[in-house]
Amino acid sequence: MLTGRVAIVTGGTRGIGYAIVKKFLENGAKVVLFGSNDKTVTNALGQLKEKYSNYKVIGFHPNLTDEKQIQKIFKKVEAEFGHIDILVNNAGISSNTSLENYTDEEYEKISNLNIKSVFTCSKIAIPYLRKSKGVILNTSSMVSIYGQPSGVMYPASKFAVNGITKSLALELAKDGIRVNAIAPGIIETDMVKSLPREMIEPLIKTIPLGRIGKPEDIANAFLFLASDMANYITGVVLSVDGAARN
Ligand code: NAD
């Protein structure tokens, strides 16, 4: 479904991002994954190359809010692969701190990674995606629709991701660039494993499809929205959550 396409995936070293990288490679794309440090990037590349030795995958660990670093990498990617077709803004961190205990540091950490990185990477990607009539895909969350009972900046950041998605879809439609988001429900990744069991278990019990989501469930939706099958879809926040509501 993505033969010949070149995709950049932020937060591609584990969890949902890693599943997207795998799915895109399996479907013929060349993939550039971004992670938070050299070790996680090297590990992810090692794992992928073991499985998919003939596939084209490279990795970097830029500061996702530093325009100069991102610009330099996008130029390198274009020089190496010829074009850039898909940007997946997936890196993100969650929070369950109560408002009274929030620090300015945590506020900034969440808003920088979950919001500003989407802004910066999308901004730098535009000239490349304009040439390729490409696609921007953002990872939102079910909490961008329903909120959550603690860690207010996490849902707030995902409401912002939805706003960026819908607005950029309108702004970039004239350039032939589609912009969509996926709102995962509760997905079995390190992010969820790091949350208290007493917070997660009762939520899993309420999921109508009767199970927690797998990273691959989300990667399948990313594949669809990245592909030509979704040529007439833009500005959408697609829930992939087993009908979970909180
Ligand atoms: P994860 O913790 O397993 O992976 C997070 C990824 O983000 C990693 O690849 C990591 O390298 C990257 N990352 C973290 N901090 C970074 C930083 N400072 N700079 C650059 N990269 C950084 O999480 P996940 O569950 O796979 O989450 C991926 C996305 O899915 C996030 O945006 C998250 O908000 C969203 N999401 C997850 C769930 C879930 O249930 N797991 C639900 C809804 C939305």
Short mmCIF file of C-alpha atoms and ligand atoms in Angstrom, two decimals:
data_model
loop_
_atom_site.label_atom_id
_atom_site.label_comp_id
_atom_site.label_asym_id
_atom_site.label_seq_id
_atom_site.Cartn_x
_atom_site.Cartn_y
_atom_site.Cartn_z
CA MET A 1 0.00 0.00 0.00
CA LEU A 2 2.98 2.36 0.39
CA THR A 3 5.39 1.13 -2.26
CA GLY A 4 7.96 3.80 -3.08
CA ARG A 5 6.82 6.18 -0.31
CA VAL A 6 9.20 7.72 2.22
CA ALA A 7 7.87 8.17 5.76
CA ILE A 8 9.24 9.91 8.85
CA VAL A 9 7.83 8.60 12.15
CA THR A 10 8.55 10.44 15.42
CA GLY A 11 8.60 8.29 18.56
CA GLY A 12 9.27 5.30 16.31
CA THR A 13 11.47 3.31 18.68
CA ARG A 14 8.77 1.51 20.67
CA GLY A 15 5.05 1.11 21.27
CA ILE A 16 2.65 2.56 18.72
CA GLY A 17 5.39 4.33 16.72
CA TYR A 18 7.44 1.13 16.35
CA ALA A 19 4.31 -0.72 15.16
CA ILE A 20 3.72 2.03 12.57
CA VAL A 21 7.34 1.77 11.37
CA LYS A 22 6.99 -2.02 10.99
CA LYS A 23 3.65 -1.76 9.21
CA PHE A 24 4.95 0.89 6.79
CA LEU A 25 8.07 -1.20 6.00
CA GLU A 26 5.93 -4.30 5.42
CA ASN A 27 3.89 -2.24 2.97
CA GLY A 28 6.81 -1.06 0.85
CA ALA A 29 7.77 2.29 2.40
CA LYS A 30 11.26 3.49 3.25
CA VAL A 31 11.15 4.69 6.84
CA VAL A 32 13.04 7.21 8.94
CA LEU A 33 12.37 6.76 12.64
CA PHE A 34 13.02 9.36 15.32
CA GLY A 35 13.59 8.46 18.98
CA SER A 36 14.63 10.25 22.14
CA ASN A 37 18.26 9.05 22.30
CA ASP A 38 21.01 7.14 20.51
CA LYS A 39 20.51 3.93 22.50
CA THR A 40 16.78 3.53 21.81
CA VAL A 41 17.24 4.42 18.14
CA THR A 42 20.10 1.92 17.73
CA ASN A 43 18.08 -0.80 19.51
CA ALA A 44 15.01 -0.23 17.35
CA LEU A 45 17.05 -0.22 14.13
CA GLY A 46 18.82 -3.42 15.27
CA GLN A 47 15.50 -5.18 15.94
CA LEU A 48 14.02 -4.09 12.62
CA LYS A 49 17.08 -5.03 10.58
CA GLU A 50 17.11 -8.49 12.16
CA LYS A 51 13.57 -9.05 10.87
CA TYR A 52 13.62 -7.01 7.69
CA SER A 53 17.22 -7.07 6.48
CA ASN A 54 16.27 -5.94 2.97
CA TYR A 55 14.14 -3.00 4.10
CA LYS A 56 15.31 0.63 4.10
CA VAL A 57 15.11 2.09 7.59
CA ILE A 58 17.32 4.71 9.22
CA GLY A 59 17.06 6.62 12.50
CA PHE A 60 17.87 9.90 14.25
CA HIS A 61 17.30 11.42 17.68
CA PRO A 62 16.75 15.13 17.16
CA ASN A 63 15.20 17.56 19.59
CA LEU A 64 11.74 17.63 18.01
CA THR A 65 11.21 21.30 18.80
CA ASP A 66 14.51 22.50 17.33
CA GLU A 67 13.77 23.74 13.79
CA LYS A 68 17.43 23.74 12.75
CA GLN A 69 17.99 20.11 13.77
CA ILE A 70 14.77 18.97 12.10
CA GLN A 71 15.51 20.92 8.92
CA LYS A 72 18.99 19.37 8.69
CA ILE A 73 17.56 15.85 8.97
CA PHE A 74 14.76 16.45 6.45
CA LYS A 75 17.39 17.70 3.96
CA LYS A 76 19.48 14.57 4.58
CA VAL A 77 16.44 12.32 4.10
CA GLU A 78 15.54 14.00 0.82
CA ALA A 79 19.16 13.69 -0.36
CA GLU A 80 19.21 9.99 0.53
CA PHE A 81 15.70 8.90 -0.52
CA GLY A 82 14.76 11.57 -3.11
CA HIS A 83 11.48 12.73 -1.54
CA ILE A 84 9.42 12.74 1.66
CA ASP A 85 5.78 11.63 1.44
CA ILE A 86 4.51 10.96 4.95
CA LEU A 87 5.14 12.61 8.33
CA VAL A 88 3.80 10.83 11.39
CA ASN A 89 3.88 13.01 14.51
CA ASN A 90 3.58 10.26 17.09
CA ALA A 91 6.06 11.00 19.93
CA GLY A 92 4.27 11.86 23.14
CA ILE A 93 4.28 11.51 26.91
CA SER A 94 1.36 11.11 29.27
CA SER A 95 0.71 12.44 32.75
CA ASN A 96 -1.53 11.67 35.70
CA THR A 97 -0.39 14.46 38.05
CA SER A 98 -3.17 16.33 39.86
CA LEU A 99 -3.43 20.03 39.00
CA GLU A 100 -2.30 21.11 42.47
CA ASN A 101 0.90 19.09 42.12
CA TYR A 102 1.77 20.25 38.60
CA THR A 103 5.13 21.96 38.16
CA ASP A 104 6.01 24.40 35.39
CA GLU A 105 8.63 21.86 34.26
CA GLU A 106 6.03 19.14 33.71
CA TYR A 107 3.69 21.59 31.98
CA GLU A 108 6.48 22.58 29.59
CA LYS A 109 7.73 19.04 29.01
CA ILE A 110 4.27 17.85 27.98
CA SER A 111 3.37 20.85 25.88
CA ASN A 112 6.78 20.85 24.14
CA LEU A 113 6.72 17.18 23.20
CA ASN A 114 3.00 16.70 22.59
CA ILE A 115 2.17 20.03 20.92
CA LYS A 116 5.24 21.99 19.86
CA SER A 117 6.93 19.01 18.19
CA VAL A 118 3.83 18.54 16.00
CA PHE A 119 3.96 22.24 15.09
CA THR A 120 7.72 22.26 14.37
CA CYS A 121 7.97 18.98 12.42
CA SER A 122 4.86 19.83 10.36
CA LYS A 123 6.21 23.30 9.59
CA ILE A 124 9.54 21.95 8.36
CA ALA A 125 7.82 19.16 6.39
CA ILE A 126 5.58 21.45 4.30
CA PRO A 127 7.88 22.23 1.35
CA TYR A 128 8.74 18.53 1.03
CA LEU A 129 5.12 17.37 1.30
CA ARG A 130 3.99 20.08 -1.13
CA LYS A 131 6.26 18.51 -3.75
CA SER A 132 5.10 14.96 -3.06
CA LYS A 133 1.39 15.81 -2.36
CA GLY A 134 2.04 14.10 0.92
CA VAL A 135 0.35 13.34 4.20
CA ILE A 136 0.67 14.46 7.83
CA LEU A 137 -0.69 12.06 10.45
CA ASN A 138 -0.82 12.88 14.16
CA THR A 139 -1.28 10.61 17.15
CA SER A 140 -4.04 12.04 19.30
CA SER A 141 -5.88 10.09 22.02
CA MET A 142 -9.36 9.13 23.19
CA VAL A 143 -8.77 11.62 26.04
CA SER A 144 -8.83 14.40 23.40
CA ILE A 145 -12.55 13.73 23.19
CA TYR A 146 -13.50 12.78 26.76
CA GLY A 147 -10.82 14.36 28.97
CA GLN A 148 -9.33 12.40 31.89
CA PRO A 149 -9.63 12.71 35.67
CA SER A 150 -5.99 13.73 36.35
CA GLY A 151 -2.92 14.89 34.44
CA VAL A 152 -4.83 17.71 32.78
CA MET A 153 -2.05 18.74 30.41
CA TYR A 154 -2.09 15.36 28.67
CA PRO A 155 -5.69 15.63 27.40
CA ALA A 156 -5.18 19.37 26.86
CA SER A 157 -2.19 18.61 24.62
CA LYS A 158 -4.24 16.10 22.61
CA PHE A 159 -7.13 18.60 22.23
CA ALA A 160 -4.43 20.85 20.73
CA VAL A 161 -3.29 18.05 18.39
CA ASN A 162 -6.88 17.75 17.12
CA GLY A 163 -7.00 21.52 16.61
CA ILE A 164 -3.72 21.49 14.69
CA THR A 165 -4.99 18.55 12.59
CA LYS A 166 -8.29 20.13 11.62
CA SER A 167 -6.77 23.57 10.98
CA LEU A 168 -3.80 22.35 8.94
CA ALA A 169 -6.14 20.16 6.89
CA LEU A 170 -7.89 23.37 5.83
CA GLU A 171 -4.67 25.38 5.41
CA LEU A 172 -2.81 22.75 3.39
CA ALA A 173 -5.64 21.33 1.25
CA LYS A 174 -4.73 23.76 -1.55
CA ASP A 175 -1.25 22.20 -1.60
CA GLY A 176 -2.66 18.70 -1.94
CA ILE A 177 -1.45 17.79 1.56
CA ARG A 178 -3.85 15.71 3.67
CA VAL A 179 -3.77 16.01 7.48
CA ASN A 180 -5.47 13.51 9.78
CA ALA A 181 -5.17 12.18 13.32
CA ILE A 182 -5.83 8.88 15.01
CA ALA A 183 -7.24 8.85 18.54
CA PRO A 184 -6.18 5.55 20.12
CA GLY A 185 -8.02 4.12 23.10
CA ILE A 186 -6.10 2.15 25.73
CA ILE A 187 -3.20 0.47 23.97
CA GLU A 188 -0.74 -2.01 25.46
CA THR A 189 2.56 -0.03 25.40
CA ASP A 190 5.16 1.13 27.94
CA MET A 191 3.13 4.34 28.33
CA VAL A 192 0.14 2.43 29.68
CA LYS A 193 2.32 -0.01 31.66
CA SER A 194 3.76 3.03 33.49
CA LEU A 195 0.32 4.13 34.72
CA PRO A 196 -1.07 2.76 38.01
CA ARG A 197 -2.92 -0.59 37.51
CA GLU A 198 -5.81 0.72 39.64
CA MET A 199 -6.28 3.48 37.05
CA ILE A 200 -6.08 1.19 33.98
CA GLU A 201 -7.80 -2.11 35.03
CA PRO A 202 -11.28 -0.61 35.62
CA LEU A 203 -11.03 1.19 32.26
CA ILE A 204 -10.17 -2.01 30.39
CA LYS A 205 -13.24 -3.70 31.91
CA THR A 206 -15.49 -1.05 30.33
CA ILE A 207 -14.21 -1.47 26.75
CA PRO A 208 -17.15 -2.78 24.68
CA LEU A 209 -14.89 -4.83 22.37
CA GLY A 210 -13.68 -6.59 25.53
CA ARG A 211 -9.92 -6.13 25.30
CA ILE A 212 -7.08 -3.62 25.48
CA GLY A 213 -5.85 -2.43 22.05
CA LYS A 214 -2.61 -3.63 20.46
CA PRO A 215 -0.11 -1.26 18.83
CA GLU A 216 -0.84 -3.07 15.55
CA ASP A 217 -4.53 -2.08 15.76
CA ILE A 218 -3.38 1.53 15.64
CA ALA A 219 -0.71 0.94 12.99
CA ASN A 220 -3.38 -0.52 10.66
CA ALA A 221 -5.35 2.72 10.86
CA PHE A 222 -2.19 4.75 10.18
CA LEU A 223 -1.49 2.59 7.14
CA PHE A 224 -4.97 3.24 5.77
CA LEU A 225 -4.79 7.01 6.31
CA ALA A 226 -1.25 7.19 4.84
CA SER A 227 -2.28 5.28 1.72
CA ASP A 228 -4.09 6.33 -1.45
CA MET A 229 -7.14 4.48 -0.09
CA ALA A 230 -7.70 7.62 2.03
CA ASN A 231 -7.20 10.11 -0.84
CA TYR A 232 -10.44 11.97 -0.08
CA ILE A 233 -10.05 12.00 3.72
CA THR A 234 -8.59 15.04 5.46
CA GLY A 235 -9.22 16.88 8.74
CA VAL A 236 -10.46 13.75 10.47
CA VAL A 237 -9.71 12.51 14.00
CA LEU A 238 -10.32 8.77 13.72
CA SER A 239 -11.10 6.93 16.97
CA VAL A 240 -9.50 3.48 17.17
CA ASP A 241 -10.54 2.45 20.65
CA GLY A 242 -12.88 -0.57 20.73
CA ALA A 243 -15.62 1.98 21.56
CA ALA A 244 -13.88 2.77 24.88
CA ARG A 245 -15.32 5.81 26.66
CA ASN A 246 -14.30 7.33 29.96
P1 NAD B 1 5.68 4.89 24.41
O1 NAD B 1 6.06 5.51 25.69
O2 NAD B 1 5.74 3.41 24.27
O3 NAD B 1 6.53 5.52 23.21
C1 NAD B 1 6.73 6.92 23.14
C2 NAD B 1 7.65 7.25 22.00
O4 NAD B 1 7.91 8.67 22.09
C3 NAD B 1 9.00 6.55 22.08
O5 NAD B 1 9.37 6.10 20.79
C4 NAD B 1 9.96 7.63 22.55
O6 NAD B 1 11.23 7.54 21.94
C5 NAD B 1 9.29 8.90 22.07
N1 NAD B 1 9.66 9.99 22.98
C6 NAD B 1 9.39 10.08 24.30
N2 NAD B 1 9.95 11.21 24.80
C7 NAD B 1 10.57 11.83 23.76
C8 NAD B 1 11.32 13.02 23.62
N3 NAD B 1 11.55 13.82 24.65
N4 NAD B 1 11.83 13.33 22.41
C9 NAD B 1 11.61 12.53 21.34
N5 NAD B 1 10.88 11.40 21.40
C10 NAD B 1 10.38 11.05 22.58
O7 NAD B 1 4.23 5.43 24.10
P2 NAD B 1 3.05 4.97 23.13
O8 NAD B 1 1.99 4.45 23.99
O9 NAD B 1 3.57 4.18 22.00
O10 NAD B 1 2.58 6.42 22.65
C11 NAD B 1 2.77 6.91 21.35
C12 NAD B 1 1.75 7.99 21.10
O11 NAD B 1 0.44 7.43 21.25
C13 NAD B 1 1.82 9.16 22.06
O12 NAD B 1 1.60 10.36 21.35
C14 NAD B 1 0.68 8.90 23.01
O13 NAD B 1 0.19 10.07 23.59
C15 NAD B 1 -0.32 8.25 22.09
N6 NAD B 1 -1.34 7.44 22.75
C16 NAD B 1 -1.02 6.30 23.43
C17 NAD B 1 -2.04 5.56 24.01
C18 NAD B 1 -1.78 4.29 24.76
O14 NAD B 1 -2.72 3.78 25.37
N7 NAD B 1 -0.60 3.75 24.76
C19 NAD B 1 -3.37 5.99 23.92
C20 NAD B 1 -3.65 7.15 23.23
C21 NAD B 1 -2.64 7.86 22.64
#
